[in-house]
mmCIF file of C-alpha atoms and ligand atoms in Angstrom:
data_model
loop_
_atom_site.group_PDB
_atom_site.id
_atom_site.type_symbol
_atom_site.label_atom_id
_atom_site.label_comp_id
_atom_site.label_asym_id
_atom_site.label_seq_id
_atom_site.Cartn_x
_atom_site.Cartn_y
_atom_site.Cartn_z
ATOM 1 C CA UNK F 3 77.071 141.712 76.908
ATOM 2 C CA UNK F 4 76.601 138.558 74.826
ATOM 3 C CA UNK F 5 79.328 135.954 75.316
ATOM 4 C CA UNK F 6 80.020 132.736 73.435
ATOM 5 C CA UNK F 7 82.120 130.212 75.352
ATOM 6 C CA UNK F 8 83.654 127.276 73.457
ATOM 7 C CA UNK F 9 84.790 124.154 75.333
ATOM 8 C CA UNK F 10 82.508 124.403 78.346
ATOM 9 C CA UNK F 11 83.275 120.879 79.582
ATOM 10 C CA UNK F 12 87.063 121.259 79.635
ATOM 11 C CA UNK F 13 89.113 122.164 82.712
ATOM 12 C CA UNK F 14 89.144 125.858 81.857
ATOM 13 C CA UNK F 15 85.762 125.996 80.135
ATOM 14 C CA UNK F 16 84.003 124.499 83.156
ATOM 15 C CA UNK F 17 85.399 127.282 85.329
ATOM 16 C CA UNK F 18 84.508 129.943 82.755
ATOM 17 C CA UNK F 19 80.909 128.811 82.672
ATOM 18 C CA UNK F 20 80.882 129.758 86.371
ATOM 19 C CA UNK F 21 82.834 133.029 86.231
ATOM 20 C CA UNK F 22 81.557 134.651 83.019
ATOM 21 C CA UNK F 23 77.847 135.054 83.879
ATOM 22 C CA UNK F 24 78.611 138.152 85.996
ATOM 23 C CA UNK F 25 79.563 139.842 82.725
ATOM 24 C CA UNK F 26 76.485 139.061 80.691
ATOM 25 C CA UNK F 27 74.548 136.368 78.886
ATOM 26 C CA UNK F 28 76.719 133.316 78.287
ATOM 27 C CA UNK F 29 76.101 130.870 75.437
ATOM 28 C CA UNK F 30 78.281 127.973 76.566
ATOM 29 C CA UNK F 31 78.867 125.311 73.915
ATOM 30 C CA UNK F 32 80.208 121.790 74.082
ATOM 31 C CA UNK F 33 81.251 119.319 71.413
ATOM 32 C CA UNK F 34 77.747 117.852 71.116
ATOM 33 C CA UNK F 35 76.231 121.245 70.363
ATOM 34 C CA UNK F 36 79.015 122.222 68.005
ATOM 35 C CA UNK F 37 81.881 120.118 66.684
ATOM 36 C CA UNK F 38 84.718 122.544 65.987
ATOM 37 C CA UNK F 39 85.768 120.433 63.014
ATOM 38 C CA UNK F 40 82.749 121.884 61.233
ATOM 39 C CA UNK F 41 84.232 125.287 60.477
ATOM 40 C CA UNK F 42 81.187 126.440 58.548
ATOM 41 C CA UNK F 43 78.986 125.700 61.564
ATOM 42 C CA UNK F 44 81.396 127.549 63.870
ATOM 43 C CA UNK F 45 80.908 130.679 61.801
ATOM 44 C CA UNK F 46 77.174 130.150 61.316
ATOM 45 C CA UNK F 47 76.670 129.726 65.076
ATOM 46 C CA UNK F 48 78.633 132.875 65.844
ATOM 47 C CA UNK F 49 76.664 134.797 63.237
ATOM 48 C CA UNK F 50 73.422 133.640 64.853
ATOM 49 C CA UNK F 51 74.500 134.327 68.439
ATOM 50 C CA UNK F 52 76.082 137.737 67.638
ATOM 51 C CA UNK F 53 78.451 137.805 70.631
ATOM 52 C CA UNK F 54 80.341 140.861 71.855
ATOM 53 C CA UNK F 55 82.905 138.510 73.315
ATOM 54 C CA UNK F 56 84.162 135.056 72.265
ATOM 55 C CA UNK F 57 86.058 132.976 74.824
ATOM 56 C CA UNK F 58 87.751 129.940 73.335
ATOM 57 C CA UNK F 59 88.554 127.439 76.095
ATOM 58 C CA UNK F 60 88.389 124.492 73.699
ATOM 59 C CA UNK F 61 91.388 122.711 72.243
ATOM 60 C CA UNK F 62 92.736 119.365 71.147
ATOM 61 C CA UNK F 63 94.925 118.821 74.239
ATOM 62 C CA UNK F 64 95.973 115.152 74.025
ATOM 63 C CA UNK F 65 99.652 115.835 73.346
ATOM 64 C CA UNK F 66 100.628 112.217 72.615
ATOM 65 C CA UNK F 67 97.579 111.353 70.509
ATOM 66 C CA UNK F 68 98.156 114.460 68.401
ATOM 67 C CA UNK F 69 101.265 112.774 66.974
ATOM 68 C CA UNK F 70 98.948 110.292 65.212
ATOM 69 C CA UNK F 71 96.223 112.823 64.439
ATOM 70 C CA UNK F 72 98.138 115.972 63.449
ATOM 71 C CA UNK F 73 95.480 117.043 60.940
ATOM 72 C CA UNK F 74 92.685 116.801 63.481
ATOM 73 C CA UNK F 75 94.785 118.726 66.028
ATOM 74 C CA UNK F 76 95.473 121.365 63.376
ATOM 75 C CA UNK F 77 91.764 121.666 62.571
ATOM 76 C CA UNK F 78 90.705 122.163 66.197
ATOM 77 C CA UNK F 79 93.707 124.182 67.398
ATOM 78 C CA UNK F 80 94.400 126.302 64.344
ATOM 79 C CA UNK F 81 91.600 126.349 61.743
ATOM 80 C CA UNK F 82 88.701 126.608 64.219
ATOM 81 C CA UNK F 83 90.297 129.519 66.158
ATOM 82 C CA UNK F 84 91.015 131.135 62.779
ATOM 83 C CA UNK F 85 87.328 130.811 61.861
ATOM 84 C CA UNK F 86 86.351 132.280 65.244
ATOM 85 C CA UNK F 87 88.746 135.183 64.720
ATOM 86 C CA UNK F 88 87.352 135.915 61.268
ATOM 87 C CA UNK F 89 83.832 136.076 62.664
ATOM 88 C CA UNK F 90 85.026 138.152 65.632
ATOM 89 C CA UNK F 91 86.296 140.750 63.164
ATOM 90 C CA UNK F 92 83.057 140.702 61.153
ATOM 91 C CA UNK F 93 80.899 140.992 64.276
ATOM 92 C CA UNK F 94 83.085 143.518 66.113
ATOM 93 C CA UNK F 95 83.606 141.031 68.956
ATOM 94 C CA UNK F 96 86.663 140.620 71.169
ATOM 95 C CA UNK F 97 88.317 137.179 71.206
ATOM 96 C CA UNK F 98 90.053 135.536 74.159
ATOM 97 C CA UNK F 99 92.104 132.470 73.240
ATOM 98 C CA UNK F 100 94.593 130.245 75.088
ATOM 99 C CA UNK F 101 97.872 128.897 73.837
ATOM 100 C CA UNK F 102 100.664 126.930 75.416
ATOM 101 C CA UNK F 103 104.244 126.827 76.703
ATOM 102 C CA UNK F 104 104.682 123.921 74.234
ATOM 103 C CA UNK F 105 105.242 126.468 71.446
ATOM 104 C CA UNK F 106 108.798 126.553 72.857
ATOM 105 C CA UNK F 107 111.441 123.830 72.587
ATOM 106 C CA UNK F 108 112.509 124.054 76.231
ATOM 107 C CA UNK F 109 116.223 124.439 75.567
ATOM 108 C CA UNK F 110 116.397 127.827 77.292
ATOM 109 C CA UNK F 111 117.474 128.000 80.931
ATOM 110 C CA UNK F 112 115.686 131.234 81.803
ATOM 111 C CA UNK F 113 111.952 131.999 81.791
ATOM 112 C CA UNK F 114 110.415 132.339 78.334
ATOM 113 C CA UNK F 115 109.107 135.774 77.387
ATOM 114 C CA UNK F 116 106.740 136.608 74.559
ATOM 115 C CA UNK F 117 109.752 137.794 72.511
ATOM 116 C CA UNK F 118 111.583 134.475 72.607
ATOM 117 C CA UNK F 119 111.618 132.443 69.381
ATOM 118 C CA UNK F 120 109.070 129.660 69.141
ATOM 119 C CA UNK F 121 110.063 126.172 68.072
ATOM 120 C CA UNK F 122 107.472 123.529 68.986
ATOM 121 C CA UNK F 123 108.737 119.977 69.393
ATOM 122 C CA UNK F 124 105.448 118.164 68.806
ATOM 123 C CA UNK F 125 102.293 118.185 66.678
ATOM 124 C CA UNK F 126 100.200 119.689 69.497
ATOM 125 C CA UNK F 127 102.639 122.609 69.917
ATOM 126 C CA UNK F 128 102.766 123.144 66.156
ATOM 127 C CA UNK F 129 98.975 123.235 65.908
ATOM 128 C CA UNK F 130 98.697 125.703 68.813
ATOM 129 C CA UNK F 131 101.354 127.958 67.270
ATOM 130 C CA UNK F 132 99.472 127.864 63.976
ATOM 131 C CA UNK F 133 96.322 128.840 65.916
ATOM 132 C CA UNK F 134 98.121 131.932 67.193
ATOM 133 C CA UNK F 135 99.092 132.841 63.628
ATOM 134 C CA UNK F 136 95.567 132.382 62.258
ATOM 135 C CA UNK F 137 94.121 134.609 64.965
ATOM 136 C CA UNK F 138 96.752 137.316 64.484
ATOM 137 C CA UNK F 139 96.010 137.420 60.777
ATOM 138 C CA UNK F 140 92.213 137.371 61.031
ATOM 139 C CA UNK F 141 91.252 139.900 63.709
ATOM 140 C CA UNK F 142 92.530 142.868 65.654
ATOM 141 C CA UNK F 143 90.823 142.636 69.054
ATOM 142 C CA UNK F 144 92.195 139.481 70.627
ATOM 143 C CA UNK F 145 94.201 138.323 73.591
ATOM 144 C CA UNK F 146 96.184 135.124 73.145
ATOM 145 C CA UNK F 147 97.103 133.939 76.624
ATOM 146 C CA UNK F 148 99.860 131.336 76.655
ATOM 147 C CA UNK F 149 99.543 129.235 79.745
ATOM 148 C CA UNK F 150 101.197 126.126 81.160
ATOM 149 C CA UNK F 151 100.523 122.882 83.070
ATOM 150 C CA UNK F 152 96.804 123.575 83.560
ATOM 151 C CA UNK F 153 95.123 121.470 86.237
ATOM 152 C CA UNK F 154 91.791 121.161 87.956
ATOM 153 C CA UNK F 155 90.469 118.839 90.606
ATOM 154 C CA UNK F 156 88.061 117.423 88.040
ATOM 155 C CA UNK F 157 88.889 114.904 85.340
ATOM 156 C CA UNK F 158 92.203 113.497 84.274
ATOM 157 C CA UNK F 159 94.584 116.270 85.331
ATOM 158 C CA UNK F 160 98.148 115.656 86.584
ATOM 159 C CA UNK F 161 96.926 116.354 90.136
ATOM 160 C CA UNK F 162 94.264 113.648 89.965
ATOM 161 C CA UNK F 163 96.644 111.243 88.234
ATOM 162 C CA UNK F 164 99.212 111.629 91.034
ATOM 163 C CA UNK F 165 96.519 111.141 93.685
ATOM 164 C CA UNK F 166 95.362 107.987 91.860
ATOM 165 C CA UNK F 167 98.892 106.555 91.460
ATOM 166 C CA UNK F 168 99.557 107.221 95.161
ATOM 167 C CA UNK F 169 96.647 104.950 96.081
ATOM 168 C CA UNK F 170 97.797 102.013 93.928
ATOM 169 C CA UNK F 171 101.588 101.951 94.308
ATOM 170 C CA UNK F 172 104.191 101.937 97.046
ATOM 171 C CA UNK F 173 106.826 103.724 94.936
ATOM 172 C CA UNK F 174 106.332 106.508 92.418
ATOM 173 C CA UNK F 175 108.945 107.715 89.973
ATOM 174 C CA UNK F 176 108.219 111.164 88.539
ATOM 175 C CA UNK F 177 110.360 113.135 86.109
ATOM 176 C CA UNK F 178 112.317 115.986 87.618
ATOM 177 C CA UNK F 179 113.789 117.305 84.364
ATOM 178 C CA UNK F 180 110.514 118.813 83.088
ATOM 179 C CA UNK F 181 110.007 122.264 84.560
ATOM 180 C CA UNK F 182 106.956 124.507 84.143
ATOM 181 C CA UNK F 183 104.354 126.641 85.914
ATOM 182 C CA UNK F 184 101.408 124.692 87.372
ATOM 183 C CA UNK F 185 98.285 126.763 86.710
ATOM 184 C CA UNK F 186 94.922 126.184 88.400
ATOM 185 C CA UNK F 187 92.143 126.376 85.786
ATOM 186 C CA UNK F 188 89.885 128.220 88.248
ATOM 187 C CA UNK F 189 92.409 131.025 88.833
ATOM 188 C CA UNK F 190 93.020 131.302 85.108
ATOM 189 C CA UNK F 191 89.292 131.700 84.395
ATOM 190 C CA UNK F 192 88.866 134.117 87.295
ATOM 191 C CA UNK F 193 91.754 136.399 86.385
ATOM 192 C CA UNK F 194 90.582 136.504 82.763
ATOM 193 C CA UNK F 195 87.024 137.296 83.862
ATOM 194 C CA UNK F 196 88.321 140.035 86.153
ATOM 195 C CA UNK F 197 90.349 141.566 83.331
ATOM 196 C CA UNK F 198 87.246 141.511 81.124
ATOM 197 C CA UNK F 199 85.050 142.977 83.867
ATOM 198 C CA UNK F 200 87.456 145.897 84.269
ATOM 199 C CA UNK F 201 87.073 146.657 80.566
ATOM 200 C CA UNK F 202 83.375 145.909 80.250
ATOM 201 C CA UNK F 203 82.313 149.460 79.338
ATOM 202 C CA UNK F 204 84.580 149.568 76.316
ATOM 203 C CA UNK F 205 85.564 145.964 75.743
ATOM 204 C CA UNK F 206 86.264 145.865 72.031
ATOM 205 C CA UNK F 207 88.334 149.072 71.933
ATOM 206 C CA UNK F 208 90.170 148.171 75.099
ATOM 207 C CA UNK F 209 91.129 144.684 73.897
ATOM 208 C CA UNK F 210 92.057 146.129 70.504
ATOM 209 C CA UNK F 211 94.445 148.571 72.167
ATOM 210 C CA UNK F 212 96.077 145.872 74.292
ATOM 211 C CA UNK F 213 95.756 143.170 71.662
ATOM 212 C CA UNK F 214 98.529 140.573 71.493
ATOM 213 C CA UNK F 215 100.182 137.521 72.994
ATOM 214 C CA UNK F 216 100.726 137.374 76.749
ATOM 215 C CA UNK F 217 102.121 134.718 79.062
ATOM 216 C CA UNK F 218 99.787 133.926 81.949
ATOM 217 C CA UNK F 219 100.559 131.021 84.278
ATOM 218 C CA UNK F 220 100.989 130.258 87.970
ATOM 219 C CA UNK F 221 103.802 132.356 89.352
ATOM 220 C CA UNK F 222 107.125 130.621 90.056
ATOM 221 C CA UNK F 223 108.055 127.292 88.530
ATOM 222 C CA UNK F 224 108.787 123.739 89.538
ATOM 223 C CA UNK F 225 109.569 120.255 88.269
ATOM 224 C CA UNK F 226 106.916 117.553 87.823
ATOM 225 C CA UNK F 227 108.632 115.657 90.666
ATOM 226 C CA UNK F 228 108.500 118.558 93.166
ATOM 227 C CA UNK F 229 104.923 119.324 92.100
ATOM 228 C CA UNK F 230 103.894 115.704 92.703
ATOM 229 C CA UNK F 231 105.493 115.730 96.170
ATOM 230 C CA UNK F 232 103.562 118.896 97.023
ATOM 231 C CA UNK F 233 100.309 117.340 95.766
ATOM 232 C CA UNK F 234 100.835 114.296 97.989
ATOM 233 C CA UNK F 235 101.659 116.456 101.010
ATOM 234 C CA UNK F 236 98.461 118.460 100.522
ATOM 235 C CA UNK F 237 96.223 115.432 99.869
ATOM 236 C CA UNK F 238 93.240 115.873 102.230
ATOM 237 C CA UNK F 239 92.788 112.058 102.303
ATOM 238 C CA UNK F 240 96.435 111.255 102.888
ATOM 239 C CA UNK F 241 95.598 108.207 104.991
ATOM 240 C CA UNK F 242 94.424 106.456 101.808
ATOM 241 C CA UNK F 243 97.858 106.742 100.179
ATOM 242 C CA UNK F 244 99.792 103.501 99.757
ATOM 243 C CA UNK F 245 102.865 105.253 98.400
ATOM 244 C CA UNK F 246 105.939 105.289 100.645
ATOM 245 C CA UNK F 247 108.685 106.504 98.295
ATOM 246 C CA UNK F 248 108.635 109.166 95.581
ATOM 247 C CA UNK F 249 111.734 109.111 93.408
ATOM 248 C CA UNK F 250 112.950 111.608 90.817
ATOM 249 C CA UNK F 251 113.269 110.229 87.290
ATOM 250 C CA UNK F 252 114.338 111.444 83.861
ATOM 251 C CA UNK F 253 112.094 111.999 80.842
ATOM 252 C CA UNK F 254 114.120 109.570 78.703
ATOM 253 C CA UNK F 255 113.145 106.738 81.096
ATOM 254 C CA UNK F 256 109.504 107.241 80.066
ATOM 255 C CA UNK F 257 109.382 107.388 76.270
ATOM 256 C CA UNK F 258 106.193 109.002 74.949
ATOM 257 C CA UNK F 259 104.988 109.457 71.364
ATOM 258 C CA UNK F 260 105.378 113.243 71.673
ATOM 259 C CA UNK F 261 108.617 114.948 72.658
ATOM 260 C CA UNK F 262 108.109 117.547 75.370
ATOM 261 C CA UNK F 263 110.106 120.670 76.153
ATOM 262 C CA UNK F 264 112.193 120.266 79.319
ATOM 263 C CA UNK F 265 112.257 123.844 80.619
ATOM 264 C CA UNK F 266 109.136 125.669 79.466
ATOM 265 C CA UNK F 267 108.444 128.020 82.383
ATOM 266 C CA UNK F 268 106.828 131.296 81.334
ATOM 267 C CA UNK F 269 107.693 134.852 82.312
ATOM 268 C CA UNK F 270 104.374 136.648 82.920
ATOM 269 C CA UNK F 271 105.773 140.157 83.459
ATOM 270 C CA UNK F 272 104.222 141.562 80.290
ATOM 271 C CA UNK F 273 100.727 140.531 81.379
ATOM 272 C CA UNK F 274 101.274 141.864 84.907
ATOM 273 C CA UNK F 275 102.576 145.231 83.687
ATOM 274 C CA UNK F 276 99.883 145.680 81.060
ATOM 275 C CA UNK F 277 96.856 144.623 83.089
ATOM 276 C CA UNK F 278 97.956 145.189 86.697
ATOM 277 C CA UNK F 279 96.935 141.614 87.503
ATOM 278 C CA UNK F 280 98.853 138.398 88.092
ATOM 279 C CA UNK F 281 98.413 134.822 89.178
ATOM 280 C CA UNK F 282 99.608 133.956 92.709
ATOM 281 C CA UNK F 283 102.533 131.589 93.381
ATOM 282 C CA UNK F 284 101.726 128.119 92.054
ATOM 283 C CA UNK F 285 102.199 126.435 95.479
ATOM 284 C CA UNK F 286 99.787 128.701 97.378
ATOM 285 C CA UNK F 287 97.235 128.242 94.613
ATOM 286 C CA UNK F 288 97.665 124.473 94.829
ATOM 287 C CA UNK F 289 96.940 124.683 98.552
ATOM 288 C CA UNK F 290 93.697 126.528 97.845
ATOM 289 C CA UNK F 291 92.737 124.128 95.063
ATOM 290 C CA UNK F 292 93.306 121.067 97.236
ATOM 291 C CA UNK F 293 91.528 122.510 100.260
ATOM 292 C CA UNK F 294 88.348 122.022 98.186
HETATM 293 N N1 NAP N 14 96.033 121.246 79.987
HETATM 294 C C1 NAP N 14 97.219 121.830 79.994
HETATM 295 O O1 NAP N 14 98.145 121.394 80.699
HETATM 296 C C2 NAP N 14 97.473 123.048 79.151
HETATM 297 C C3 NAP N 14 98.770 123.604 79.130
HETATM 298 C C4 NAP N 14 99.004 124.724 78.359
HETATM 299 C C5 NAP N 14 97.983 125.300 77.621
HETATM 300 N N2 NAP N 14 96.750 124.739 77.640
HETATM 301 C C6 NAP N 14 95.688 125.392 76.845
HETATM 302 O O2 NAP N 14 94.699 125.872 77.736
HETATM 303 C C7 NAP N 14 93.409 125.787 77.123
HETATM 304 C C8 NAP N 14 92.458 125.027 78.033
HETATM 305 O O3 NAP N 14 92.967 123.726 78.221
HETATM 306 P P1 NAP N 14 92.192 122.640 79.124
HETATM 307 O O4 NAP N 14 93.226 121.897 79.880
HETATM 308 O O5 NAP N 14 91.052 123.283 79.829
HETATM 309 O O6 NAP N 14 91.649 121.680 77.975
HETATM 310 P P2 NAP N 14 90.667 120.417 78.128
HETATM 311 O O7 NAP N 14 90.337 120.171 79.542
HETATM 312 O O8 NAP N 14 91.267 119.311 77.333
HETATM 313 O O9 NAP N 14 89.360 120.933 77.405
HETATM 314 C C9 NAP N 14 89.310 121.133 76.028
HETATM 315 C C10 NAP N 14 87.858 121.196 75.619
HETATM 316 O O10 NAP N 14 87.827 121.333 74.186
HETATM 317 C C11 NAP N 14 86.779 120.524 73.718
HETATM 318 N N3 NAP N 14 86.972 120.072 72.343
HETATM 319 C C12 NAP N 14 88.005 119.334 71.853
HETATM 320 N N4 NAP N 14 87.774 119.025 70.576
HETATM 321 C C13 NAP N 14 86.567 119.563 70.251
HETATM 322 C C14 NAP N 14 85.784 119.583 69.067
HETATM 323 N N5 NAP N 14 86.165 118.967 67.946
HETATM 324 N N6 NAP N 14 84.592 120.236 69.106
HETATM 325 C C15 NAP N 14 84.177 120.837 70.224
HETATM 326 N N7 NAP N 14 84.867 120.863 71.382
HETATM 327 C C16 NAP N 14 86.061 120.217 71.391
HETATM 328 C C17 NAP N 14 86.782 119.311 74.627
HETATM 329 O O11 NAP N 14 85.522 118.688 74.529
HETATM 330 P P3 NAP N 14 85.229 117.246 75.175
HETATM 331 O O12 NAP N 14 85.022 117.564 76.630
HETATM 332 O O13 NAP N 14 84.009 116.784 74.471
HETATM 333 O O14 NAP N 14 86.451 116.423 74.889
HETATM 334 C C18 NAP N 14 87.051 119.941 75.977
HETATM 335 O O15 NAP N 14 85.866 120.311 76.621
HETATM 336 C C19 NAP N 14 93.641 125.146 75.764
HETATM 337 O O16 NAP N 14 93.775 126.139 74.781
HETATM 338 C C20 NAP N 14 94.973 124.428 75.922
HETATM 339 O O17 NAP N 14 95.653 124.265 74.686
HETATM 340 C C21 NAP N 14 96.467 123.648 78.398
#
C-alpha cells in the first residue's frame, strides 16, 4: 500500500510516521516539502505519489492566532483537505482526516454525539467545520475523526506547558470550567493504524462503506484544572517542581482572542460500535504517556 502522510512534524503526524510503516510505503511530508497553501501543488504531489491512502494529520491549530488569520486557517483547514479529498476520489484512495470538538459551542451539558448541531465559536472551529464539509462533498471514502485536547510529550502541548509552569511558579491557577477529553496523540495514531490494518485487504471499499464523521477521543472527560493536577502528580521529575498550590479558576479570568467552548466532551460510542475499537480512559493513558 502507498500512503501519503501530511503534517509529519505535528503531534499526531510524528506518531503516524512511526505507526503507518507496518501498512506499506509511507511518503511523509512536512511544510518545507509541501506548503498546504499551495493547493495546486497538493494535488500535483498526490497525482505523482499515487497513494492508496491519504492521512491528513496537518492543520492550522493555533486557536488564538486564527482569529487574526481566518483566511489562512480556512486555506489550511478547509481548502487543502478539500483538495486532498478531490484527488482521493480521482485516485481511488481512502482519506483519513481529523477534526475537532471546537465545532461545537459547548453549551450542552451531556457528551456531544455526531448528531448534535455544530456551532463553532471561533475562526479555528469554523475552518475545521468547513474542512469537514469540503471533504464530504468531494469524496466518498473518508473517515473524519473528531478528536479533542490532543497532547504529546513533545513540543508545546498542555502537558508540557503545565510541567514548565510548575517549575517556575509557586501557585498555578488553571480553569476548571473547560471540560473535554484529553487524547494522547500516540494512542490516536495507533488506534487509527490498527483500524486501517484490519481493513488492509479491501481498504477503499471498507472505508467507503463505513465512511462518515466519528468522534474519537480519550474515554471519560475532565476539566483543565483536574487534568493539570493529574499531570503534576504523575510528573516523573516531581522534585523539580516549585509549585505548592494549584487553584481552580474561571475562563473569564483569562481573556483570550478566541472564545472556547466550555463543555466539549465527545461521545465516542459510534466509533466503538462501528469499528469494535476504542481509546482507553484518559487518565490511564496519561499515566502511560508520562511513564515515558
Ligand atoms: N491539538 C489539539 O488539542 C487538537 C484538538 C482537537 C483536534 N485536533 C486536530 O487533530 C489534528 C492533529 O492535531 P495536532 O495537535 O497533531 O496538530 P499540530 O501538532 O499543530 O500539527 C499540525 C501540523 O500541520 C502542519 N502544517 C500547518 N500548516 C501547514 C502548511 N501550511 N503546510 C504544511 N503543513 C502545515 C504543521 O507544520 P509545522 O510543524 O511546520 O508547523 C504541523 O506539523 C488536527 O486536525 C487538529 O485540528 C487537535
